[in-house]
Amino acid sequence: MEHRISVSELARFWQRGDINFRFTHRSSAIEGIRGHQSVQKKRGGDYVSEKPVSIELSRSGFEIRIQGRVDGFVPTSNPPLVEEIKTLRVSVEELPASVREMHLAQLKIYAHLLGSSENTQRLLLRLCYLNLNDNNESWIEEAATREALAAFFETTLSRYVHWLTRRQQWLATRNESILQSAFPYKNYRPGQRDMAVAAYRSMTLGQQIVMQAPTGIGKTMAAIFPAVKALSEPGFDKLFYLSAKTSGQQMAEKTVTELQAAGLRIRSVTLTAKDKICFNPGSPCDPDHCEYARGYYDRLGDAMEEALRENDQLTRQVIEQTAMHHTLCPFEFSLDISRAADLVICDYNYVFDPTVYLRRFFEDDAGKYILLVDEAHNLVDRGRDMFSAELLKSSFLALRRKLQQDSPLVAKKLAKINVEILAIRRNCKADLEDQGYAVVETVSSKLIKALKGFCGYAEDLLKINTISGYKDDLLSLYFDCQRFLRTNEQMDEDYAFLLVKSGKDLKMKLFCINPASRLQAGFHRMASSVCFSATMKPREYFRKQLGLNEETSWYQLASPFDPANLGVFVASYIGTSYRERDSSLNDLVELIHRVTASHAGNYLVFFPSHAYLQEAYDTYRSAWPERRTILQKRHMTEQDRQEFLDYFKQDSEITAFAVMGGIFGEGIDLKGRRLIGVIVAGVGLPQPGVERELIRDYWKDSGLGFEFAYQYPGMSRVLQTAGRVIRDAGDKGIICLVDRRFGETRYKTLFPQEWQVQQASSIDTLACSVSNFWLSHLPRSSDRLLTK
């Protein structure tokens, strides 16, 4: 088996010293490319740009291929010149010595490869730093003999071979356990084996597959188990399991624990968002501000060795404990140790977001990875969020007031931004007054220049240790501006530039209307992708917005559960549209009472918005104060969420009010009598607004504008909430859909095929149908009949 590594990755074996992200010596990808090209164009006719180099060799029984592209090579100079170009936004003097050392290591490896292939005895090495703020170049030059470069290369290679030896020992242990391992349960759940087989076949063929599988069949195990089996096949390097919610990531961890308990040896790491795991929140990631960044790479090796020796499953708790013990940044530690992991459990953005995706895996010579996307229906809207950016006018004014005394130059830059925003607003005055928003053709070059000017001065100010009182605001606005600038570089026909009135404030937003092409770039980083969810219908909607290949396989599993165990009722006599809510509220509240009183147990009632939820909850509590109820709050911590779920016990009677698409709308597993019924008020349409109307307009030529903007996203939320009941073969429960539109063909065609729907034209009809369902499934002595 050949082991491939890029030159830039090989140079990382010289990394030492501090973490040092100084706002920043790094440039965006597009800025970096343009900077490289501008330097290369100035170098003359004999200058060879982007020269590919590679070498294949054997060391300690390993077949190794090292490859990369040299930024510049001049074979006709005396001696021949090898150039490595780095773009930055600080002066070279401010660049940490450890970073320069790693850059020089990369240059020396390139020089060795070129010297060997060109049979050159002596080379001139030039490390060129281009400052993007002023386009000035700074050079570090040194001459080197072929023998000296070869010695440096062998030292570097020996470090890599040492790591490779340790890694290969682990892989032998892991693969042997994979070969010996069997499914961790005595039996597959109905439908679970079919899903696992289809997923495995797709992975080994290097294909994309979308799987619609009903809730309760054990999708997480049916995805991870075959993926682990595929890891033992030649060529696959790592698994990435993506989930939008913490609960989904915890389910993946639980699955890994069960596999390990059955004898499987597999290393997993869970990546937690930086703002959640940081030991020193609000401080920059550099040694002057944070002790966990100071000397980080000098302590990293021991910490990784300890963590890998003692743990196969690197959860957030393990990461935090080890990082604290060794005084390491826990976020960077989780990223670094993920190189040794077989399975990385993380959020969508680590694969798809252009700002934070894992460059260590997906740039240069990317490996062969398997991608598992949990609850993939969420990826469309999450994609829009990841590829969009926004700024508030008030943020610049508020920070300007704080900086006027201490930093008048930065305050002046903020004032300039405000001037440019006002100029854009004047040009859009009529639209803003008439409809509250304006769609602007392009972002003005003057605004972009002003934002860049602020960022440059902000970087200098953020390096000062003594600033206080406004540091967090400055840092936050700096990052928001950087995101806006980088998103603007990607603007095309899939974007719109919006000005939106927000009270007295004004929001500027670069809105990604169709995320397909950007998501496609993430999928292309993978050798095989498996997207799974209970709601991946209709196919055309997801195919066109997820950026999936035409050759992608679609696999739908029928529900393995007895359809007679689920009662599905449609109360089409009540209208829940925005215009009908006030007049129908009492009817809706009576329906909730009659349905939940028909049989003792726990129920969830879902609403499309918090405002509607609160109004219905207050009315219900006023009418039936003796009933036990709980309400989802707008902002809930992880502890709040768990306390909410703890109310659902096997023998309890609770009616819970929650929001569709929220934290209780999916990713919760309440089996048996912990949940026996769900009531859904409304068809879940997203709130109308300029963004939804832009989506509608974008797809209007296909004849599916309303469907793509409103109907399909709404029904996805409805079906997810409905899927909270019937989680196991023995479960019995009801779903009650409340809205006139659920009686229309365009909505009924989106219902799952196994649903046996009963239409109700009145409260008495509905109450009778629900009571009959419970009478047919439960002993009469345990049934509490509905009373009017």
GROMACS .gro file of C-alpha atoms in nm, residues 251-567:
model
  317
  251MET     CA    1  -2.599   0.921   1.932
  252ALA     CA    2  -2.292   0.859   1.717
  253GLU     CA    3  -2.074   0.840   2.030
  254LYS     CA    4  -2.319   0.594   2.185
  255THR     CA    5  -2.298   0.381   1.870
  256VAL     CA    6  -1.917   0.380   1.887
  257THR     CA    7  -1.935   0.277   2.254
  258GLU     CA    8  -2.157  -0.017   2.164
  259LEU     CA    9  -1.923  -0.124   1.885
  260GLN     CA   10  -1.624  -0.103   2.118
  261ALA     CA   11  -1.809  -0.304   2.383
  262ALA     CA   12  -1.853  -0.576   2.120
  263GLY     CA   13  -1.474  -0.592   2.072
  264LEU     CA   14  -1.412  -0.339   1.796
  265ARG     CA   15  -1.099  -0.122   1.823
  266ILE     CA   16  -1.165   0.210   1.657
  267ARG     CA   17  -1.049   0.559   1.749
  268SER     CA   18  -1.307   0.835   1.735
  269VAL     CA   19  -1.283   1.203   1.818
  270THR     CA   20  -1.568   1.448   1.866
  271LEU     CA   21  -1.503   1.806   1.757
  272THR     CA   22  -1.675   2.069   1.968
  273ALA     CA   23  -1.723   2.429   1.854
  274LYS     CA   24  -1.443   2.657   1.963
  275ASP     CA   25  -1.668   2.897   2.153
  276LYS     CA   26  -1.809   2.608   2.358
  277ILE     CA   27  -1.484   2.435   2.450
  278CYS     CA   28  -1.241   2.728   2.487
  279PHE     CA   29  -1.072   2.755   2.830
  280ASN     CA   30  -1.004   3.125   2.779
  281PRO     CA   31  -1.308   3.267   2.595
  282GLY     CA   32  -1.271   3.607   2.436
  283SER     CA   33  -0.892   3.596   2.421
  284PRO     CA   34  -0.698   3.578   2.095
  285CYS     CA   35  -0.523   3.252   2.010
  286ASP     CA   36  -0.170   3.374   2.060
  287PRO     CA   37   0.090   3.331   2.336
  288ASP     CA   38   0.070   3.689   2.461
  289HIS     CA   39  -0.293   3.645   2.560
  290CYS     CA   40  -0.344   3.276   2.632
  291GLU     CA   41  -0.136   3.030   2.833
  292TYR     CA   42  -0.298   2.741   2.646
  293ALA     CA   43  -0.149   2.872   2.320
  294ARG     CA   44   0.198   2.941   2.465
  295GLY     CA   45   0.434   2.651   2.390
  296TYR     CA   46   0.142   2.446   2.260
  297TYR     CA   47   0.336   2.242   2.003
  298ASP     CA   48   0.615   2.167   2.250
  299ARG     CA   49   0.368   1.982   2.474
  300LEU     CA   50   0.142   1.840   2.204
  301GLY     CA   51   0.334   1.518   2.143
  302ASP     CA   52   0.321   1.398   2.504
  303ALA     CA   53  -0.047   1.488   2.533
  304MET     CA   54  -0.139   1.299   2.217
  305GLU     CA   55   0.060   0.994   2.323
  306GLU     CA   56  -0.115   0.988   2.662
  307ALA     CA   57  -0.462   1.039   2.517
  308LEU     CA   58  -0.421   0.770   2.252
  309ARG     CA   59  -0.270   0.524   2.498
  310GLU     CA   60  -0.556   0.559   2.745
  311ASN     CA   61  -0.859   0.624   2.521
  312ASP     CA   62  -1.001   0.497   2.197
  313GLN     CA   63  -1.299   0.731   2.221
  314LEU     CA   64  -1.197   1.093   2.248
  315THR     CA   65  -1.515   1.266   2.359
  316ARG     CA   66  -1.539   1.630   2.461
  317GLN     CA   67  -1.480   1.531   2.823
  318VAL     CA   68  -1.161   1.338   2.740
  319ILE     CA   69  -1.034   1.623   2.519
  320GLU     CA   70  -1.094   1.880   2.792
  321GLN     CA   71  -0.936   1.670   3.069
  322THR     CA   72  -0.622   1.593   2.867
  323ALA     CA   73  -0.588   1.949   2.738
  324MET     CA   74  -0.623   2.095   3.086
  325HIS     CA   75  -0.367   1.853   3.228
  326HIS     CA   76  -0.111   1.950   2.963
  327THR     CA   77  -0.211   2.320   2.941
  328LEU     CA   78  -0.320   2.296   2.580
  329CYS     CA   79  -0.590   2.471   2.380
  330PRO     CA   80  -0.866   2.207   2.380
  331PHE     CA   81  -1.002   2.309   2.041
  332GLU     CA   82  -0.667   2.290   1.861
  333PHE     CA   83  -0.587   1.970   2.050
  334SER     CA   84  -0.906   1.808   1.920
  335LEU     CA   85  -0.812   1.910   1.564
  336ASP     CA   86  -0.455   1.783   1.594
  337ILE     CA   87  -0.547   1.451   1.749
  338SER     CA   88  -0.811   1.399   1.481
  339ARG     CA   89  -0.522   1.306   1.248
  340ALA     CA   90  -0.488   0.985   1.449
  341ALA     CA   91  -0.862   0.915   1.457
  342ASP     CA   92  -1.048   0.671   1.235
  343LEU     CA   93  -1.381   0.844   1.287
  344VAL     CA   94  -1.434   1.219   1.326
  345ILE     CA   95  -1.773   1.320   1.470
  346CYS     CA   96  -1.850   1.684   1.404
  347ASP     CA   97  -2.085   1.949   1.272
  348TYR     CA   98  -2.156   2.006   0.901
  349ASN     CA   99  -1.934   2.312   0.884
  350TYR     CA  100  -1.609   2.115   0.931
  351VAL     CA  101  -1.659   1.970   0.584
  352PHE     CA  102  -1.861   2.235   0.400
  353ASP     CA  103  -1.806   2.582   0.550
  354PRO     CA  104  -1.541   2.769   0.347
  355THR     CA  105  -1.421   2.950   0.660
  356VAL     CA  106  -1.370   2.659   0.899
  357TYR     CA  107  -1.356   2.338   0.696
  358LEU     CA  108  -1.071   2.103   0.791
  359ARG     CA  109  -0.796   2.211   0.555
  360ARG     CA  110  -0.554   1.964   0.713
  361PHE     CA  111  -0.756   1.686   0.550
  362PHE     CA  112  -0.912   1.844   0.245
  363GLU     CA  113  -0.634   2.048   0.086
  364ASP     CA  114  -0.320   1.945  -0.101
  365ASP     CA  115  -0.319   1.568  -0.150
  366ALA     CA  116  -0.651   1.483   0.011
  367GLY     CA  117  -0.702   1.132   0.141
  368LYS     CA  118  -0.986   0.895   0.065
  369TYR     CA  119  -1.265   0.963   0.308
  370ILE     CA  120  -1.613   0.829   0.373
  371LEU     CA  121  -1.876   1.090   0.462
  372LEU     CA  122  -2.186   1.008   0.667
  373VAL     CA  123  -2.440   1.294   0.682
  374ASP     CA  124  -2.701   1.251   0.955
  375GLU     CA  125  -3.040   1.423   0.918
  376ALA     CA  126  -2.928   1.536   0.572
  377HIS     CA  127  -3.252   1.728   0.512
  378ASN     CA  128  -3.104   2.001   0.734
  379LEU     CA  129  -2.811   2.055   0.501
  380VAL     CA  130  -2.999   2.278   0.255
  381ASP     CA  131  -3.077   2.557   0.504
  382ARG     CA  132  -2.753   2.504   0.694
  383GLY     CA  133  -2.571   2.540   0.363
  384ARG     CA  134  -2.738   2.875   0.301
  385ASP     CA  135  -2.630   2.990   0.647
  386MET     CA  136  -2.271   2.871   0.601
  387PHE     CA  137  -2.228   3.047   0.269
  388SER     CA  138  -2.401   3.373   0.367
  389ALA     CA  139  -2.267   3.670   0.564
  390GLU     CA  140  -2.422   3.978   0.722
  391LEU     CA  141  -2.331   4.303   0.895
  392LEU     CA  142  -2.536   4.543   1.107
  393LYS     CA  143  -2.493   4.918   1.068
  394SER     CA  144  -2.539   4.970   1.441
  395SER     CA  145  -2.234   4.751   1.517
  396PHE     CA  146  -2.003   5.000   1.348
  397LEU     CA  147  -2.158   5.302   1.521
  398ALA     CA  148  -2.155   5.139   1.866
  399LEU     CA  149  -1.788   5.041   1.837
  400ARG     CA  150  -1.696   5.382   1.695
  401ARG     CA  151  -1.835   5.553   2.005
  402LYS     CA  152  -1.624   5.326   2.229
  403LEU     CA  153  -1.304   5.388   2.029
  404GLN     CA  154  -1.319   5.764   1.972
  405GLN     CA  155  -1.094   5.845   2.268
  406ASP     CA  156  -0.854   5.550   2.276
  407SER     CA  157  -0.821   5.468   1.905
  408PRO     CA  158  -0.927   5.760   1.686
  409LEU     CA  159  -0.773   5.606   1.372
  410VAL     CA  160  -0.984   5.291   1.401
  411ALA     CA  161  -1.287   5.506   1.488
  412LYS     CA  162  -1.224   5.701   1.167
  413LYS     CA  163  -1.223   5.379   0.966
  414LEU     CA  164  -1.556   5.282   1.124
  415ALA     CA  165  -1.699   5.623   1.036
  416LYS     CA  166  -1.591   5.570   0.675
  417ILE     CA  167  -1.779   5.239   0.664
  418ASN     CA  168  -2.088   5.414   0.798
  419VAL     CA  169  -2.059   5.677   0.522
  420GLU     CA  170  -2.052   5.407   0.256
  421ILE     CA  171  -2.351   5.226   0.409
  422LEU     CA  172  -2.546   5.554   0.406
  423ALA     CA  173  -2.457   5.603   0.039
  424ILE     CA  174  -2.596   5.260  -0.047
  425ARG     CA  175  -2.905   5.330   0.161
  426ARG     CA  176  -2.972   5.658  -0.023
  427ASN     CA  177  -2.969   5.475  -0.355
  428CYS     CA  178  -3.226   5.227  -0.220
  429LYS     CA  179  -3.440   5.471  -0.024
  430ALA     CA  180  -3.764   5.406  -0.215
  431ASP     CA  181  -3.748   5.027  -0.184
  432LEU     CA  182  -3.653   5.042   0.183
  433GLU     CA  183  -3.946   5.272   0.262
  434ASP     CA  184  -4.198   5.075   0.052
  435GLN     CA  185  -4.111   4.717   0.144
  436GLY     CA  186  -3.848   4.729   0.420
  437TYR     CA  187  -3.571   4.582   0.208
  438ALA     CA  188  -3.381   4.633  -0.116
  439VAL     CA  189  -3.199   4.394  -0.344
  440VAL     CA  190  -2.878   4.563  -0.458
  441GLU     CA  191  -2.700   4.454  -0.773
  442THR     CA  192  -2.345   4.454  -0.634
  443VAL     CA  193  -2.151   4.547  -0.323
  444SER     CA  194  -1.987   4.883  -0.385
  445SER     CA  195  -1.609   4.881  -0.423
  446LYS     CA  196  -1.592   5.175  -0.183
  447LEU     CA  197  -1.761   4.973   0.091
  448ILE     CA  198  -1.524   4.681   0.033
  449LYS     CA  199  -1.224   4.916   0.051
  450ALA     CA  200  -1.356   5.069   0.374
  451LEU     CA  201  -1.410   4.726   0.532
  452LYS     CA  202  -1.059   4.617   0.439
  453GLY     CA  203  -0.918   4.938   0.583
  454PHE     CA  204  -1.094   4.876   0.914
  455CYS     CA  205  -0.972   4.515   0.928
  456GLY     CA  206  -0.611   4.623   0.877
  457TYR     CA  207  -0.623   4.876   1.161
  458ALA     CA  208  -0.823   4.640   1.382
  459GLU     CA  209  -0.552   4.374   1.349
  460ASP     CA  210  -0.293   4.620   1.480
  461LEU     CA  211  -0.516   4.725   1.768
  462LEU     CA  212  -0.598   4.367   1.865
  463LYS     CA  213  -0.229   4.292   1.916
  464ILE     CA  214  -0.217   4.534   2.208
  465ASN     CA  215  -0.252   4.352   2.541
  466THR     CA  216  -0.383   4.652   2.733
  467ILE     CA  217  -0.704   4.717   2.540
  468SER     CA  218  -1.016   4.652   2.744
  469GLY     CA  219  -1.380   4.752   2.753
  470TYR     CA  220  -1.430   4.703   2.382
  471LYS     CA  221  -1.201   4.413   2.296
  472ASP     CA  222  -1.477   4.153   2.255
  473ASP     CA  223  -1.685   4.388   2.037
  474LEU     CA  224  -1.382   4.470   1.823
  475LEU     CA  225  -1.290   4.106   1.781
  476SER     CA  226  -1.645   4.005   1.692
  477LEU     CA  227  -1.689   4.282   1.436
  478TYR     CA  228  -1.347   4.209   1.287
  479PHE     CA  229  -1.442   3.846   1.222
  480ASP     CA  230  -1.783   3.947   1.086
  481CYS     CA  231  -1.615   4.184   0.841
  482GLN     CA  232  -1.364   3.919   0.734
  483ARG     CA  233  -1.644   3.675   0.667
  484PHE     CA  234  -1.833   3.936   0.467
  485LEU     CA  235  -1.525   4.016   0.258
  486ARG     CA  236  -1.450   3.651   0.188
  487THR     CA  237  -1.812   3.576   0.100
  488ASN     CA  238  -1.814   3.873  -0.138
  489GLU     CA  239  -1.524   3.715  -0.327
  490GLN     CA  240  -1.751   3.417  -0.402
  491MET     CA  241  -2.052   3.620  -0.521
  492ASP     CA  242  -2.222   3.488  -0.835
  493GLU     CA  243  -2.572   3.427  -0.972
  494ASP     CA  244  -2.652   3.208  -0.670
  495TYR     CA  245  -2.625   3.511  -0.439
  496ALA     CA  246  -2.813   3.832  -0.366
  497PHE     CA  247  -2.692   4.143  -0.183
  498LEU     CA  248  -2.964   4.263   0.052
  499LEU     CA  249  -3.031   4.571   0.259
  500VAL     CA  250  -3.295   4.496   0.521
  501LYS     CA  251  -3.450   4.735   0.773
  502SER     CA  252  -3.442   4.587   1.122
  503GLY     CA  253  -3.625   4.830   1.348
  504LYS     CA  254  -3.411   5.141   1.346
  505ASP     CA  255  -3.113   4.938   1.231
  506LEU     CA  256  -3.000   4.836   0.883
  507LYS     CA  257  -2.867   4.493   0.792
  508MET     CA  258  -2.643   4.419   0.493
  509LYS     CA  259  -2.652   4.056   0.389
  510LEU     CA  260  -2.483   3.848   0.124
  511PHE     CA  261  -2.750   3.579   0.094
  512CYS     CA  262  -2.676   3.242  -0.065
  513ILE     CA  263  -2.998   3.153  -0.249
  514ASN     CA  264  -2.888   2.816  -0.383
  515PRO     CA  265  -2.609   2.640  -0.189
  516ALA     CA  266  -2.581   2.348  -0.434
  517SER     CA  267  -2.248   2.430  -0.600
  518ARG     CA  268  -2.080   2.508  -0.267
  519LEU     CA  269  -2.211   2.192  -0.103
  520GLN     CA  270  -2.100   1.998  -0.407
  521ALA     CA  271  -1.742   2.112  -0.341
  522GLY     CA  272  -1.765   1.947   0.001
  523PHE     CA  273  -1.901   1.623  -0.140
  524HIS     CA  274  -1.621   1.619  -0.397
  525ARG     CA  275  -1.369   1.603  -0.115
  526MET     CA  276  -1.503   1.258  -0.031
  527ALA     CA  277  -1.444   0.918  -0.188
  528SER     CA  278  -1.798   0.815  -0.090
  529SER     CA  279  -2.092   0.992   0.074
  530VAL     CA  280  -2.399   0.856   0.251
  531CYS     CA  281  -2.678   1.104   0.326
  532PHE     CA  282  -2.959   0.971   0.540
  533SER     CA  283  -3.274   1.101   0.701
  534ALA     CA  284  -3.637   1.009   0.753
  535THR     CA  285  -3.738   1.298   0.524
  536MET     CA  286  -3.553   1.317   0.192
  537LYS     CA  287  -3.862   1.367  -0.020
  538PRO     CA  288  -3.922   1.489  -0.286
  539ARG     CA  289  -3.602   1.374  -0.454
  540GLU     CA  290  -3.578   1.661  -0.703
  541TYR     CA  291  -3.586   1.921  -0.424
  542PHE     CA  292  -3.287   1.774  -0.243
  543ARG     CA  293  -3.092   1.674  -0.552
  544LYS     CA  294  -3.099   2.026  -0.694
  545GLN     CA  295  -3.005   2.202  -0.370
  546LEU     CA  296  -2.756   1.959  -0.217
  547GLY     CA  297  -2.534   1.956  -0.525
  548LEU     CA  298  -2.548   1.578  -0.559
  549ASN     CA  299  -2.424   1.398  -0.869
  550GLU     CA  300  -2.666   1.285  -1.139
  551GLU     CA  301  -2.538   0.932  -1.070
  552THR     CA  302  -2.627   0.947  -0.701
  553SER     CA  303  -2.829   0.646  -0.587
  554TRP     CA  304  -3.154   0.700  -0.399
  555TYR     CA  305  -3.271   0.430  -0.163
  556GLN     CA  306  -3.598   0.433   0.025
  557LEU     CA  307  -3.673   0.187   0.302
  558ALA     CA  308  -4.030   0.107   0.391
  559SER     CA  309  -4.127   0.137   0.755
  560PRO     CA  310  -4.064  -0.195   0.931
  561PHE     CA  311  -4.333  -0.124   1.189
  562ASP     CA  312  -4.691  -0.242   1.176
  563PRO     CA  313  -4.884   0.052   1.027
  564ALA     CA  314  -5.184  -0.042   1.239
  565ASN     CA  315  -4.987   0.065   1.548
  566LEU     CA  316  -4.990   0.426   1.429
  567GLY     CA  317  -5.306   0.629   1.409
   0.00000   0.00000   0.00000
